[in-house]
XYZ file of N, CA and C in Angstrom:
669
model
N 8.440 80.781 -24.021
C 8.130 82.150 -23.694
C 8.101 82.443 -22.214
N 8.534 81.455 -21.403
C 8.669 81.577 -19.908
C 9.701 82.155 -19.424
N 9.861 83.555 -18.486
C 11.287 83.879 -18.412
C 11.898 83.793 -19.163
N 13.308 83.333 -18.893
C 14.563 83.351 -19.811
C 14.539 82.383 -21.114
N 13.485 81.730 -20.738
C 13.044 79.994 -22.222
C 11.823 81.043 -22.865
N 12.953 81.868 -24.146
C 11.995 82.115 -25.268
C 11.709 81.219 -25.854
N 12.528 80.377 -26.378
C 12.310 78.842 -27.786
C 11.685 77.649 -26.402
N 10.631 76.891 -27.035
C 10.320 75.803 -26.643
C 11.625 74.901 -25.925
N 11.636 74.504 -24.827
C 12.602 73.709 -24.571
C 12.250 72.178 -23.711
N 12.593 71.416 -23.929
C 12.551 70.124 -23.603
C 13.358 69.578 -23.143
N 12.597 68.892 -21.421
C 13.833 68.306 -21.039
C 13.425 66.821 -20.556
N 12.226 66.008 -21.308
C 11.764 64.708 -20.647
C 12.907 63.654 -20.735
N 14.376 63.927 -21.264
C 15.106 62.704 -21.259
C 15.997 63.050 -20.010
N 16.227 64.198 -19.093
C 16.778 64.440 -18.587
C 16.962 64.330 -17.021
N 15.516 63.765 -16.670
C 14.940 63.257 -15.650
C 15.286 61.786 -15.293
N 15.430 61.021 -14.208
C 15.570 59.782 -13.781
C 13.889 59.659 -13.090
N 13.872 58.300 -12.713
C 12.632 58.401 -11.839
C 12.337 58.365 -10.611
N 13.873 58.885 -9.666
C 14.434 58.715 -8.742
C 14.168 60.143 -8.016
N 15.013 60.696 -7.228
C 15.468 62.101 -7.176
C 16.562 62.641 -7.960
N 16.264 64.095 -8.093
C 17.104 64.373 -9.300
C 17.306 66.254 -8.579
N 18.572 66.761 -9.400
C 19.315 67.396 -8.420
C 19.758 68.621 -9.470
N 19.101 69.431 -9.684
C 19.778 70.362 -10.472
C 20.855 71.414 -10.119
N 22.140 71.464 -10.431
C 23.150 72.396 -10.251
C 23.729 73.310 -11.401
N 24.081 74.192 -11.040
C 24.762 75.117 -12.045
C 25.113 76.615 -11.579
N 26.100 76.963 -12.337
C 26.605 78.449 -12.291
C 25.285 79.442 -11.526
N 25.924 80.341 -10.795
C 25.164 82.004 -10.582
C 24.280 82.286 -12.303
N 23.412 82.219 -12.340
C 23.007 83.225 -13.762
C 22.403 81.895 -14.391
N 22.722 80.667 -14.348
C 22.480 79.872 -15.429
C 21.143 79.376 -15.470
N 20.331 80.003 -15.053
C 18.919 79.393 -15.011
C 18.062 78.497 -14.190
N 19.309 78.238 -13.147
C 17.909 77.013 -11.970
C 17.100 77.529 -11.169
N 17.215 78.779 -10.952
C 15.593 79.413 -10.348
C 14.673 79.410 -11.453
N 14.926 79.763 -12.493
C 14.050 79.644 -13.453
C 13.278 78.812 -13.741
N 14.157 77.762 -13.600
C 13.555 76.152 -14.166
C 12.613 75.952 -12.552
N 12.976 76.108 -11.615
C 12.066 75.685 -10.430
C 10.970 76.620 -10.701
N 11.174 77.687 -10.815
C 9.941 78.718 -10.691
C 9.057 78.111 -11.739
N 9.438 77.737 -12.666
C 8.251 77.137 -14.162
C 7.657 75.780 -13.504
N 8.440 74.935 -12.745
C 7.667 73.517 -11.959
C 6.685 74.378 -11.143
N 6.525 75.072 -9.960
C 6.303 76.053 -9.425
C 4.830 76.409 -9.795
N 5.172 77.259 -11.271
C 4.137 78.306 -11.893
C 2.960 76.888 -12.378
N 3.294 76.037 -12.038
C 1.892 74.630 -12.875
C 1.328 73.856 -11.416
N 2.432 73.705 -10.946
C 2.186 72.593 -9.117
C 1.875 73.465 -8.289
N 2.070 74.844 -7.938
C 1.935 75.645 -6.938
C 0.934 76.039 -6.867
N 0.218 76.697 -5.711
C -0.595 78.031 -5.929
C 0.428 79.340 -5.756
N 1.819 79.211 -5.715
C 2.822 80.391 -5.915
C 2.658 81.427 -6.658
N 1.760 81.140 -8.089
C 1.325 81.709 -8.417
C -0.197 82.241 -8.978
N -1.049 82.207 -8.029
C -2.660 82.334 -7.953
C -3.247 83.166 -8.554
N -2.340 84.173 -7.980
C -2.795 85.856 -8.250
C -2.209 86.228 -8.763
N -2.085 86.495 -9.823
C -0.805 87.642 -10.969
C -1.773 88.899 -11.073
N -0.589 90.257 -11.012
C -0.978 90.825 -11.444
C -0.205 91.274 -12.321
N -0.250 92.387 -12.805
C -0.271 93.063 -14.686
C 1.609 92.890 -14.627
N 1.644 93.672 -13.530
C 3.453 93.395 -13.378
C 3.997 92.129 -13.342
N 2.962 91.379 -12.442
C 3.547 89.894 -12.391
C 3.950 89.047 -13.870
N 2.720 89.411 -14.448
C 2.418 88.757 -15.698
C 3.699 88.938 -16.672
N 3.396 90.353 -16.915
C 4.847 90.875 -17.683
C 6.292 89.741 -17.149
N 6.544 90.085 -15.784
C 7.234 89.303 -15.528
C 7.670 88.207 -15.845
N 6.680 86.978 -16.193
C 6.497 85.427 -16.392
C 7.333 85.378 -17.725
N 6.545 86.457 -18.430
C 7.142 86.504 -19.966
C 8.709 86.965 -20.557
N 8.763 86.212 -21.244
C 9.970 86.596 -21.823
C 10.173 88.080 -22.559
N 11.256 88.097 -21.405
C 11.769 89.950 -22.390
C 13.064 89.754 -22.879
N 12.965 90.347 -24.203
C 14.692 90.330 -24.406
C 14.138 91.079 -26.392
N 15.695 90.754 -27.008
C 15.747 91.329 -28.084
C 14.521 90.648 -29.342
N 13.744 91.363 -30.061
C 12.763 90.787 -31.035
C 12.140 91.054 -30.971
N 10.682 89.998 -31.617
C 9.552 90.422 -31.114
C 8.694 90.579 -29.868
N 8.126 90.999 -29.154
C 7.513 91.021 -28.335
C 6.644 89.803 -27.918
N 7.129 88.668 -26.336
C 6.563 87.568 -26.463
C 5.173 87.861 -25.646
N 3.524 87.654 -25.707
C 2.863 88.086 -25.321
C 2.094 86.292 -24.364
N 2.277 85.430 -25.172
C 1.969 84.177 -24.251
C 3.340 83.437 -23.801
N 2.716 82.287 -23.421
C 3.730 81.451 -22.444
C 3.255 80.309 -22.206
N 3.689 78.990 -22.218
C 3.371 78.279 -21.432
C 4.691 77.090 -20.307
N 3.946 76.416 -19.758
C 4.592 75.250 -18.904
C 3.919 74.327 -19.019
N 4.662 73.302 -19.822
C 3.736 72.016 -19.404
C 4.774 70.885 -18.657
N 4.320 70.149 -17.739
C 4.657 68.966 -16.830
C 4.281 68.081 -17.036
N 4.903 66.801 -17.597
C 4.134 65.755 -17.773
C 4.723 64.964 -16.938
N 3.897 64.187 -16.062
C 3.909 63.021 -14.752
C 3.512 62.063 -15.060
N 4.813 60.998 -14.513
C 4.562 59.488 -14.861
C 3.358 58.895 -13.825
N 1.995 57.791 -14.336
C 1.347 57.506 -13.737
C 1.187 56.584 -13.962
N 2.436 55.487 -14.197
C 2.449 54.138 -14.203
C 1.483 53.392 -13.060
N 2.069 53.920 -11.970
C 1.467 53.438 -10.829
C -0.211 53.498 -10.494
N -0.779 54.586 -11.208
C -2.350 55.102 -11.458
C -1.976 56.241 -9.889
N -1.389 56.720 -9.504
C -1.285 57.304 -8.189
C -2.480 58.678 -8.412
N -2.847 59.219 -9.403
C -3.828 60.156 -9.936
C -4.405 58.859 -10.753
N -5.890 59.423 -10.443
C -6.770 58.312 -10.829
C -7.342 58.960 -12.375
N -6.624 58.879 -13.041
C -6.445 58.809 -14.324
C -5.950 57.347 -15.552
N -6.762 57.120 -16.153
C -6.340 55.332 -16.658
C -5.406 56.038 -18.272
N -4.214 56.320 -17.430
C -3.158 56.497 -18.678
C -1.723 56.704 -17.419
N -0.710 55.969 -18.526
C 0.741 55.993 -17.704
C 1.116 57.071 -17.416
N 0.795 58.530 -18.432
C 1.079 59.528 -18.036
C 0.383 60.837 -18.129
N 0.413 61.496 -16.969
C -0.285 63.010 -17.231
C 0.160 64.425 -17.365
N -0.143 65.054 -18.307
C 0.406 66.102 -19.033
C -0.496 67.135 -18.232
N -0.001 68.387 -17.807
C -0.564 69.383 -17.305
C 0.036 70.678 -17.983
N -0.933 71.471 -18.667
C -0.288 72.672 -19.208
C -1.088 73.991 -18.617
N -0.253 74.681 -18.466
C -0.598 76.181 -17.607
C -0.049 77.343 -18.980
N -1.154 77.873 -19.602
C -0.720 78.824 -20.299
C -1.211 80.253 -20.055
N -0.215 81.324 -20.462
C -0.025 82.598 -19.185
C -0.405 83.746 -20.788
N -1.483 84.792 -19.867
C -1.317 85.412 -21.592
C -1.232 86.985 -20.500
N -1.303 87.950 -21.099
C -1.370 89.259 -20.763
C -3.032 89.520 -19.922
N -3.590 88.983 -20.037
C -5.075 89.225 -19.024
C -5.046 88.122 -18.492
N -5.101 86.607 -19.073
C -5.943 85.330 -18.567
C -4.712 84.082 -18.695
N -5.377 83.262 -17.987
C -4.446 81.696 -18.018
C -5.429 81.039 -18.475
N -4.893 79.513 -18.910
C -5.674 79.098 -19.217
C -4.795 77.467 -18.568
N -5.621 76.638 -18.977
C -5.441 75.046 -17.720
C -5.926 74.063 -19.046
N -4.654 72.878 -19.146
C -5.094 71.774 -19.978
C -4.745 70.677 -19.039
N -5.397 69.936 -18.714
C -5.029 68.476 -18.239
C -4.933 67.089 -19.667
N -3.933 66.353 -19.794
C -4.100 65.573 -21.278
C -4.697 66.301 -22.393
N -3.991 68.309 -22.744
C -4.858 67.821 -23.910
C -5.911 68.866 -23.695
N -6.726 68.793 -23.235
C -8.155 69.063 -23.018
C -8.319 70.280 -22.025
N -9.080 71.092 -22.200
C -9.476 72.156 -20.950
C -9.963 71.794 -19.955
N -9.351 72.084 -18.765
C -9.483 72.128 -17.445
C -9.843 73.161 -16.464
N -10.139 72.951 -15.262
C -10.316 74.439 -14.646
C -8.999 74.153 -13.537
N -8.475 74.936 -12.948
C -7.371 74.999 -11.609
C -7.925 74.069 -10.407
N -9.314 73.979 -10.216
C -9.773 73.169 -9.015
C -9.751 71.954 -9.322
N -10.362 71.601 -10.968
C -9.935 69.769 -10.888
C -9.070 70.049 -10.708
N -7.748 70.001 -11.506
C -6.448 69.815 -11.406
C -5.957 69.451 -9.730
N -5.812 70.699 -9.473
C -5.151 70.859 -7.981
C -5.771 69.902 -7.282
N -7.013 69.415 -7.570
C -8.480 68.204 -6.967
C -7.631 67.064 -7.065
N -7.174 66.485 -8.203
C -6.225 65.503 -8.464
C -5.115 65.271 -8.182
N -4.181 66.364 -8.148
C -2.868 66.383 -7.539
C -2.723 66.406 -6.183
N -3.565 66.973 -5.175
C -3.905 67.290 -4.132
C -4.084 65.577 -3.773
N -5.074 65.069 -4.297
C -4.981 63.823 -3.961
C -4.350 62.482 -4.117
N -3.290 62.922 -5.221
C -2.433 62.135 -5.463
C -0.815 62.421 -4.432
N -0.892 63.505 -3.137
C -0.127 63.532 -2.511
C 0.802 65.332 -3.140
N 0.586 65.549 -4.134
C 0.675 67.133 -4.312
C 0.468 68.266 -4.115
N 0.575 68.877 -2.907
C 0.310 69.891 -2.262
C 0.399 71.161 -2.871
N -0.505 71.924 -2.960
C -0.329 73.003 -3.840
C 0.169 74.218 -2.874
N -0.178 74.286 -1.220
C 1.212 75.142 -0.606
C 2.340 74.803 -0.198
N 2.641 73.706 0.005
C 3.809 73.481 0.398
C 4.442 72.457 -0.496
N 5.163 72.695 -1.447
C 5.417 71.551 -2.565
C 6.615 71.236 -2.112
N 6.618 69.935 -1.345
C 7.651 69.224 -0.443
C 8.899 68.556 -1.711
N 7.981 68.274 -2.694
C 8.313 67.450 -3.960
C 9.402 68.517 -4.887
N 9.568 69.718 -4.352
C 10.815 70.979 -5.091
C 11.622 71.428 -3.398
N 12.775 70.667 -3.541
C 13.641 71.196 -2.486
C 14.835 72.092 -2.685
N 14.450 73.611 -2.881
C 15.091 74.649 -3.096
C 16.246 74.976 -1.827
N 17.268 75.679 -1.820
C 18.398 76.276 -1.042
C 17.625 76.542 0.136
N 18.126 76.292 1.374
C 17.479 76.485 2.509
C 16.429 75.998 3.018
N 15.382 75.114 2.104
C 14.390 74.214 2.599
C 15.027 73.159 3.824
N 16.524 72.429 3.604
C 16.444 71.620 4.394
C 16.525 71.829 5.696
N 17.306 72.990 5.795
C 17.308 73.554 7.466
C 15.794 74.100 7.889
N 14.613 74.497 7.102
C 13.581 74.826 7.327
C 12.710 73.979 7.801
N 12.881 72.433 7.088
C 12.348 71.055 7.543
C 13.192 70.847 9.330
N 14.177 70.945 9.081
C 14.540 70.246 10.746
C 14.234 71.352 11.650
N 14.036 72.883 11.424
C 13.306 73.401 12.453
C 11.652 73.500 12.987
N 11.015 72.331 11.256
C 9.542 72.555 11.857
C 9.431 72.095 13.520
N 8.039 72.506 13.879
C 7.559 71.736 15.192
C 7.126 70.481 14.402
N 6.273 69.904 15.254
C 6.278 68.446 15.800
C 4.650 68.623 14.816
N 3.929 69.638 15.227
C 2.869 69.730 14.229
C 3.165 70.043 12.700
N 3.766 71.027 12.571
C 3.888 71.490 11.429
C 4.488 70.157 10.449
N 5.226 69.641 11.176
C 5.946 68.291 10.033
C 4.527 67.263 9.793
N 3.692 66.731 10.941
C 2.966 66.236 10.638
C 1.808 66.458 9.700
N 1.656 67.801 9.643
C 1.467 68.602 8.307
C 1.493 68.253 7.470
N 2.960 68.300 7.336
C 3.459 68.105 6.101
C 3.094 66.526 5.546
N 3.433 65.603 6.711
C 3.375 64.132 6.387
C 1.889 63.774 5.898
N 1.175 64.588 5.915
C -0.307 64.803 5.419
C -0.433 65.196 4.630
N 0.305 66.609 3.732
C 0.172 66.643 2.794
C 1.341 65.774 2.041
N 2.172 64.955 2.477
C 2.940 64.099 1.601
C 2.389 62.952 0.926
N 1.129 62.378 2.215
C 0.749 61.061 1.908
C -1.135 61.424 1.136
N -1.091 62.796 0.830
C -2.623 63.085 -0.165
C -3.571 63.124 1.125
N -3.129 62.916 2.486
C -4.377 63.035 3.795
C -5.283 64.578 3.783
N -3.981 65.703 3.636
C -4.746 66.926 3.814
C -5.584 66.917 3.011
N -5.840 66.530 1.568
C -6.935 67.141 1.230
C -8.245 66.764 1.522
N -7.891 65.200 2.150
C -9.424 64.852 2.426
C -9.566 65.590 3.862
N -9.234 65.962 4.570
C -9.285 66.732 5.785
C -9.560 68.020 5.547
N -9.669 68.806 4.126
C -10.019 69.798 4.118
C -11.074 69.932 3.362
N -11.549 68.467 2.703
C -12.864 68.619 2.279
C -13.495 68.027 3.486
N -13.031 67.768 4.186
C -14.114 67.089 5.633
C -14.616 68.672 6.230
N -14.005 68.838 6.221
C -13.966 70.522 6.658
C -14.965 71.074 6.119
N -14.798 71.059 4.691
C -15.802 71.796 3.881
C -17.083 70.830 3.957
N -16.901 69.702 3.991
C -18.806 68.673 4.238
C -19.046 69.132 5.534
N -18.318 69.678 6.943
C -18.892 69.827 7.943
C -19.574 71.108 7.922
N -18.584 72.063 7.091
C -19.377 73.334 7.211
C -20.635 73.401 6.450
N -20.813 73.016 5.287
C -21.804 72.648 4.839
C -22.806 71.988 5.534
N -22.657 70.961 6.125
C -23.737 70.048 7.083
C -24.441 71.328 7.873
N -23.093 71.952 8.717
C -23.745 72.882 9.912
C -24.764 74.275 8.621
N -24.247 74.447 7.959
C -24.963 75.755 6.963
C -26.082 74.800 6.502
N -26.387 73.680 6.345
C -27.869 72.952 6.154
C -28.839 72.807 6.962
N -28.248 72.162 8.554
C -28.708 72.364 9.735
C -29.237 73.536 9.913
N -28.361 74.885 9.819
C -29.082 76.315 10.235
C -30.106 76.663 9.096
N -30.079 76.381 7.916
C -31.380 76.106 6.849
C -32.499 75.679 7.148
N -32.241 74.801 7.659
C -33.313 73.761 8.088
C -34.048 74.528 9.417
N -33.450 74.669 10.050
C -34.181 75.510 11.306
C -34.530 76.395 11.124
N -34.210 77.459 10.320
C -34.867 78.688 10.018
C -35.863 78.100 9.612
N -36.053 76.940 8.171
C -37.178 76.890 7.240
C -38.504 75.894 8.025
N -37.582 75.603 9.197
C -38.782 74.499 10.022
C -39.550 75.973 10.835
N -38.679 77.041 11.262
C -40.092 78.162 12.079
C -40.328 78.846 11.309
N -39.965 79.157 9.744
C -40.626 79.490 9.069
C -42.401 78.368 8.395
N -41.865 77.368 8.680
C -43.215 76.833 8.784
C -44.001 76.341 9.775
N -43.803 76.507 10.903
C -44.012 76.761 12.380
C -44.950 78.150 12.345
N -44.466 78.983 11.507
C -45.266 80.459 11.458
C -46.443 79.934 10.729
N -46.023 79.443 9.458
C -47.663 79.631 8.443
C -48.635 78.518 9.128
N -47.861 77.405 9.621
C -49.184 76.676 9.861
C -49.505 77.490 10.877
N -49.344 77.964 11.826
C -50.160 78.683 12.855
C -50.728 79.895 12.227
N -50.416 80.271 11.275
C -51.467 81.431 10.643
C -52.469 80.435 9.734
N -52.019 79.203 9.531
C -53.290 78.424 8.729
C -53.861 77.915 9.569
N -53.683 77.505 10.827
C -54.730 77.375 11.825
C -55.803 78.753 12.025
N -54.675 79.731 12.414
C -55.758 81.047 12.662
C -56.802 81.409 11.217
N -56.231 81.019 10.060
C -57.217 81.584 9.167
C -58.252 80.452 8.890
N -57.779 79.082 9.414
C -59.233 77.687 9.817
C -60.316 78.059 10.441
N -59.744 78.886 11.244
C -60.930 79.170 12.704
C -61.528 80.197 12.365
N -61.028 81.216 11.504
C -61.543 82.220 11.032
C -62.422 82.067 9.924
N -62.258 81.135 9.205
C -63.156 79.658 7.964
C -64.705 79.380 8.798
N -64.202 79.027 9.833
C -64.989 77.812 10.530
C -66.179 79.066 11.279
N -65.750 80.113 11.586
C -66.692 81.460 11.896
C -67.379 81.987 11.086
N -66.832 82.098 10.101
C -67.538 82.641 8.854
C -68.573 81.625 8.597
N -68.352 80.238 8.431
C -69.234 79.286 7.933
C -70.317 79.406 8.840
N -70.073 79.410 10.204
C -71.357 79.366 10.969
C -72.125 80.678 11.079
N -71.228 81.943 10.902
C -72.332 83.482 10.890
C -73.034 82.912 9.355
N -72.557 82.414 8.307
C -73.274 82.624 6.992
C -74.631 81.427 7.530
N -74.548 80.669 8.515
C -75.367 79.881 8.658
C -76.170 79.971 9.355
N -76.236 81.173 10.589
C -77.046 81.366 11.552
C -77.834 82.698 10.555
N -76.762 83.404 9.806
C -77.929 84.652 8.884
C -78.686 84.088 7.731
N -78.514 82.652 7.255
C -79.645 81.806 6.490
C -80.678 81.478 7.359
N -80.360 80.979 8.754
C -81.632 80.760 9.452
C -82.383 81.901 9.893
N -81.589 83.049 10.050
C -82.105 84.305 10.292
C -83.300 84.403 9.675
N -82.468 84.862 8.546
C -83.685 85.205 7.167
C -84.624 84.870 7.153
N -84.484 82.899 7.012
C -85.561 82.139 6.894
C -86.687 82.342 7.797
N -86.201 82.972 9.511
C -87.203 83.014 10.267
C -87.636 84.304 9.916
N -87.385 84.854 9.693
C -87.935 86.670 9.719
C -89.119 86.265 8.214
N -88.832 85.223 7.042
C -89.732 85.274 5.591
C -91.096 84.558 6.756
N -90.889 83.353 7.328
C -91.645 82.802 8.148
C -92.399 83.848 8.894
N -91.869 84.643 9.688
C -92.994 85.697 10.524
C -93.620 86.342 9.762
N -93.240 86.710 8.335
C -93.567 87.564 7.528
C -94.741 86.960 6.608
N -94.785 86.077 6.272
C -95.702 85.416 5.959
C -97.291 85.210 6.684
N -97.151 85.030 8.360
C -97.830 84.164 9.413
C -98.811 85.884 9.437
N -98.064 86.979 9.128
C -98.206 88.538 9.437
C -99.581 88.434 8.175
């Protein structure tokens, strides 16, 4: 139900485990087929909206197709995603309001996923791993940073660099917690000092107007 693939289609024998090179006619479908790798590995597509959606789906003669899916399944002989199975299946299914995310099978949310792929060297903006028409002249004009970039997100580095990012900002948003909540108690004990001393006054007026008393029953008596 993806684009132009109304009927289920399958292509796991068609792959090597090498690089692999899809060609064909104007019209015959290889944007298609990239855009569906794309619509599961990317954040290309994050945000759909109502038009987008329509889009994804298959239009043509029949019934009206209202879901969709893509699934990718990746060899993990190697364990390169720390998953203890040779291979991992990722399915992205597309409906008219909502998507929905299976990793093996099972419901997922978009952040594991991308959490895993991300760290298995899968970049979810720049998917180095789909080399479309014009990427290669785009690679030899990066700068000198931008490639190293890339060589970061090739080798799974960016993402720990962008959760370092996120533990630092966090650290510093704990730090500024902490200081607010240290003169926020900087305030009360100094109002629990002032209301000690204000304790410690009271105790002695209630103690000088017992001796009071006592002397005034004493004169009163002697009278």
């Amino acid at each position: 139900g993806f684009k132009t693939y109304k009927e289920q289609t399958s292509l796991d024998e068609d792959f090597s485990p090498g690089t692999n090179v899809v060609v064909g006619f104007n019209g015959s479908g290889k944007s298609n087929f990239f855009q569906a790798i794309l619509f599961v590995l990317s954040d290309q597509y994050s945000s759909l909206r109502a038009e987008t959606r329509k889009a994804l789906l298959h239009e043509g003669a029949g019934q009206a197709v209202l879901t969709a899916y893509v699934e990718v399944v990746l060899d993990n002989s190697d364990r390169r995603i720390p998953i203890e199975s040779d291979s991992v299946s990722i399915r992205r299914l597309i409906g008219v309001k909502k998507d929905d995310w299976l990793l093996d099978g099972k419901h997922a949310t978009k952040a594991e996923i991308f959490g895993l792929l991300e760290g298995a060297g899968f970049t979810k903006s720049n998917p180095y791993y789909i080399v479309q028409q014009g990427k290669v002249s785009e690679l030899t004009m990066m700068t000198d940073v931008q490639r190293l970039g890339l060589l970061k997100d090739i080798a799974g580095a960016g993402v720990y660099d962008e959760r370092r990012a996120e533990s630092i900002k966090i650290m510093e948003d704990t730090a500024l917690r902490r200081t607010r909540t240290e003169g926020l108690v900087n305030d009360i004990e100094q109002k629990l000092a002032g209301l000690e001393g204000e304790q410690r006054e009271l105790r002695e007026c209630e103690r000088l107007e017992g001796r009071r008393r006592t002397l005034e029953y004493a004169l009163a008596d002697r009278e």
